[in-house]
GROMACS .gro file of C-alpha atoms in nm:
model
   88
    1MET     CA    1  -1.201  -0.085  -1.045
    2THR     CA    2  -1.235   0.109  -0.723
    3GLU     CA    3  -1.041   0.431  -0.791
    4ASN     CA    4  -1.037   0.552  -0.430
    5PRO     CA    5  -1.150   0.279  -0.188
    6THR     CA    6  -1.277   0.409   0.147
    7TRP     CA    7  -1.034   0.186   0.340
    8ALA     CA    8  -0.741   0.356   0.157
    9GLY     CA    9  -0.812   0.674   0.356
   10LYS     CA   10  -0.755   0.512   0.698
   11ALA     CA   11  -0.411   0.670   0.720
   12ARG     CA   12  -0.184   0.883   0.506
   13VAL     CA   13  -0.014   0.564   0.383
   14VAL     CA   14  -0.204   0.239   0.346
   15MET     CA   15  -0.054  -0.086   0.228
   16LEU     CA   16  -0.284  -0.358   0.097
   17GLY     CA   17  -0.116  -0.691   0.148
   18ARG     CA   18  -0.145  -1.046   0.267
   19GLN     CA   19   0.015  -1.238   0.553
   20GLY     CA   20   0.307  -1.451   0.441
   21CYS     CA   21   0.380  -1.237   0.136
   22HIS     CA   22   0.755  -1.169   0.119
   23LEU     CA   23   0.704  -0.863  -0.111
   24CYS     CA   24   0.457  -0.729   0.148
   25GLU     CA   25   0.714  -0.769   0.423
   26ASP     CA   26   0.978  -0.586   0.215
   27ALA     CA   27   0.731  -0.307   0.127
   28TRP     CA   28   0.616  -0.268   0.487
   29SER     CA   29   0.980  -0.231   0.597
   30VAL     CA   30   1.030   0.060   0.359
   31ILE     CA   31   0.698   0.217   0.446
   32THR     CA   32   0.770   0.189   0.819
   33ARG     CA   33   1.114   0.348   0.785
   34VAL     CA   34   0.992   0.638   0.571
   35THR     CA   35   0.674   0.711   0.770
   36ASP     CA   36   0.859   0.695   1.102
   37GLU     CA   37   1.123   0.943   0.973
   38LEU     CA   38   0.856   1.180   0.838
   39GLY     CA   39   0.607   1.141   1.126
   40VAL     CA   40   0.332   1.014   0.894
   41ASP     CA   41   0.062   0.766   0.992
   42ARG     CA   42   0.039   0.427   0.817
   43VAL     CA   43  -0.175   0.119   0.831
   44GLU     CA   44  -0.159  -0.224   0.677
   45GLU     CA   45  -0.491  -0.352   0.532
   46SER     CA   46  -0.543  -0.724   0.462
   47LEU     CA   47  -0.652  -0.824   0.113
   48ASP     CA   48  -0.886  -1.069   0.289
   49ALA     CA   49  -1.067  -0.783   0.466
   50VAL     CA   50  -1.164  -0.571   0.163
   51SER     CA   51  -1.459  -0.602  -0.072
   52ALA     CA   52  -1.474  -0.874  -0.336
   53ALA     CA   53  -1.439  -0.604  -0.607
   54ASP     CA   54  -1.121  -0.470  -0.445
   55ARG     CA   55  -0.980  -0.824  -0.398
   56GLU     CA   56  -1.046  -0.890  -0.769
   57GLU     CA   57  -0.876  -0.561  -0.864
   58TYR     CA   58  -0.567  -0.589  -0.645
   59TRP     CA   59  -0.499  -0.962  -0.576
   60ASP     CA   60  -0.226  -0.986  -0.842
   61LYS     CA   61  -0.066  -0.652  -0.754
   62ILE     CA   62   0.002  -0.691  -0.382
   63PRO     CA   63   0.149  -0.523  -0.202
   64VAL     CA   64  -0.038  -0.214  -0.317
   65THR     CA   65   0.052   0.119  -0.159
   66PHE     CA   66  -0.189   0.408  -0.131
   67VAL     CA   67  -0.089   0.762  -0.040
   68ASP     CA   68  -0.357   1.009   0.059
   69GLY     CA   69  -0.625   0.765  -0.057
   70ARG     CA   70  -0.486   0.718  -0.409
   71ARG     CA   71  -0.295   0.424  -0.551
   72HIS     CA   72   0.078   0.501  -0.542
   73ASP     CA   73   0.273   0.178  -0.610
   74PHE     CA   74   0.231  -0.193  -0.641
   75TRP     CA   75   0.462  -0.497  -0.608
   76ARG     CA   76   0.752  -0.291  -0.476
   77VAL     CA   77   0.786   0.038  -0.287
   78SER     CA   78   1.043   0.289  -0.399
   79GLU     CA   79   1.175   0.469  -0.094
   80GLY     CA   80   1.260   0.781  -0.293
   81ARG     CA   81   0.925   0.790  -0.467
   82LEU     CA   82   0.737   0.741  -0.141
   83ARG     CA   83   0.936   1.021   0.029
   84SER     CA   84   0.864   1.249  -0.265
   85ALA     CA   85   0.490   1.177  -0.253
   86LEU     CA   86   0.474   1.241   0.120
   87SER     CA   87   0.682   1.557   0.104
   88GLY     CA   88   0.516   1.715  -0.200
   0.00000   0.00000   0.00000
Protein backbone atom coordinates (compact mmCIF):
# COMPACT_ATOMS: atom_id res chain seq x y z
CA MET A 1 0.00 0.00 0.00
CA THR A 2 1.23 3.47 -0.85
CA GLU A 3 0.56 5.45 2.32
CA ASN A 4 1.20 8.89 0.83
CA PRO A 5 1.41 8.73 -2.98
CA THR A 6 3.27 11.64 -4.58
CA TRP A 7 0.34 12.43 -6.89
CA ALA A 8 -1.88 12.91 -3.80
CA GLY A 9 0.05 16.11 -3.03
CA LYS A 10 -0.83 17.86 -6.32
CA ALA A 11 -3.46 19.96 -4.55
CA ARG A 12 -4.90 20.31 -1.07
CA VAL A 13 -7.74 17.95 -2.12
CA VAL A 14 -7.18 15.17 -4.65
CA MET A 15 -9.83 12.76 -5.81
CA LEU A 16 -8.76 9.52 -7.42
CA GLY A 17 -11.49 8.35 -9.75
CA ARG A 18 -12.46 7.01 -13.11
CA GLN A 19 -14.44 8.45 -16.00
CA GLY A 20 -18.02 7.19 -16.11
CA CYS A 21 -18.11 6.38 -12.38
CA HIS A 22 -21.35 7.76 -10.91
CA LEU A 23 -19.93 7.74 -7.36
CA CYS A 24 -16.98 9.76 -8.66
CA GLU A 25 -19.33 12.32 -10.18
CA ASP A 26 -21.24 12.64 -6.89
CA ALA A 27 -18.02 12.95 -4.88
CA TRP A 28 -16.57 15.54 -7.27
CA SER A 29 -19.71 17.62 -6.92
CA VAL A 30 -19.30 17.73 -3.13
CA ILE A 31 -15.56 18.38 -3.39
CA THR A 32 -16.10 21.21 -5.87
CA ARG A 33 -18.75 22.88 -3.73
CA VAL A 34 -16.69 22.70 -0.52
CA THR A 35 -13.34 23.71 -2.06
CA ASP A 36 -14.92 26.61 -3.96
CA GLU A 37 -16.53 27.90 -0.76
CA LEU A 38 -13.29 27.55 1.23
CA GLY A 39 -10.94 28.73 -1.53
CA VAL A 40 -9.00 25.46 -1.53
CA ASP A 41 -7.33 23.93 -4.58
CA ARG A 42 -8.45 20.54 -5.87
CA VAL A 43 -7.55 18.14 -8.64
CA GLU A 44 -9.04 14.95 -10.03
CA GLU A 45 -6.55 12.16 -10.74
CA SER A 46 -7.45 9.27 -13.03
CA LEU A 47 -7.03 5.75 -11.70
CA ASP A 48 -5.62 4.90 -15.13
CA ALA A 49 -2.78 7.44 -14.70
CA VAL A 50 -1.33 6.17 -11.40
CA SER A 51 1.14 3.39 -10.72
CA ALA A 52 0.15 -0.26 -10.94
CA ALA A 53 0.61 -0.55 -7.17
CA ASP A 54 -1.77 2.37 -6.54
CA ARG A 55 -4.31 0.98 -9.03
CA GLU A 56 -4.20 -2.34 -7.19
CA GLU A 57 -4.63 -0.59 -3.83
CA TYR A 58 -7.47 1.75 -4.77
CA TRP A 59 -9.42 0.22 -7.73
CA ASP A 60 -12.20 -1.11 -5.50
CA LYS A 61 -12.40 2.03 -3.34
CA ILE A 62 -12.94 4.76 -5.93
CA PRO A 63 -13.58 7.51 -5.59
CA VAL A 64 -10.81 7.98 -3.05
CA THR A 65 -10.33 11.43 -1.55
CA PHE A 66 -7.01 12.68 -0.22
CA VAL A 67 -6.61 15.80 1.92
CA ASP A 68 -3.14 17.24 2.39
CA GLY A 69 -1.65 14.13 0.79
CA ARG A 70 -3.30 11.62 3.13
CA ARG A 71 -6.26 9.36 2.40
CA HIS A 72 -9.42 10.94 3.76
CA ASP A 73 -12.47 9.07 2.39
CA PHE A 74 -13.44 6.46 -0.15
CA TRP A 75 -16.66 5.56 -2.00
CA ARG A 76 -18.53 8.62 -0.76
CA VAL A 77 -17.53 12.09 0.41
CA SER A 78 -19.09 13.51 3.55
CA GLU A 79 -19.45 17.25 3.09
CA GLY A 80 -19.23 17.90 6.84
CA ARG A 81 -16.20 15.68 7.29
CA LEU A 82 -14.42 17.29 4.34
CA ARG A 83 -15.15 20.80 5.66
CA SER A 84 -13.84 19.79 9.05
CA ALA A 85 -10.62 18.36 7.60
CA LEU A 86 -9.99 21.49 5.55
CA SER A 87 -10.79 23.86 8.40
CA GLY A 88 -8.86 22.06 11.14
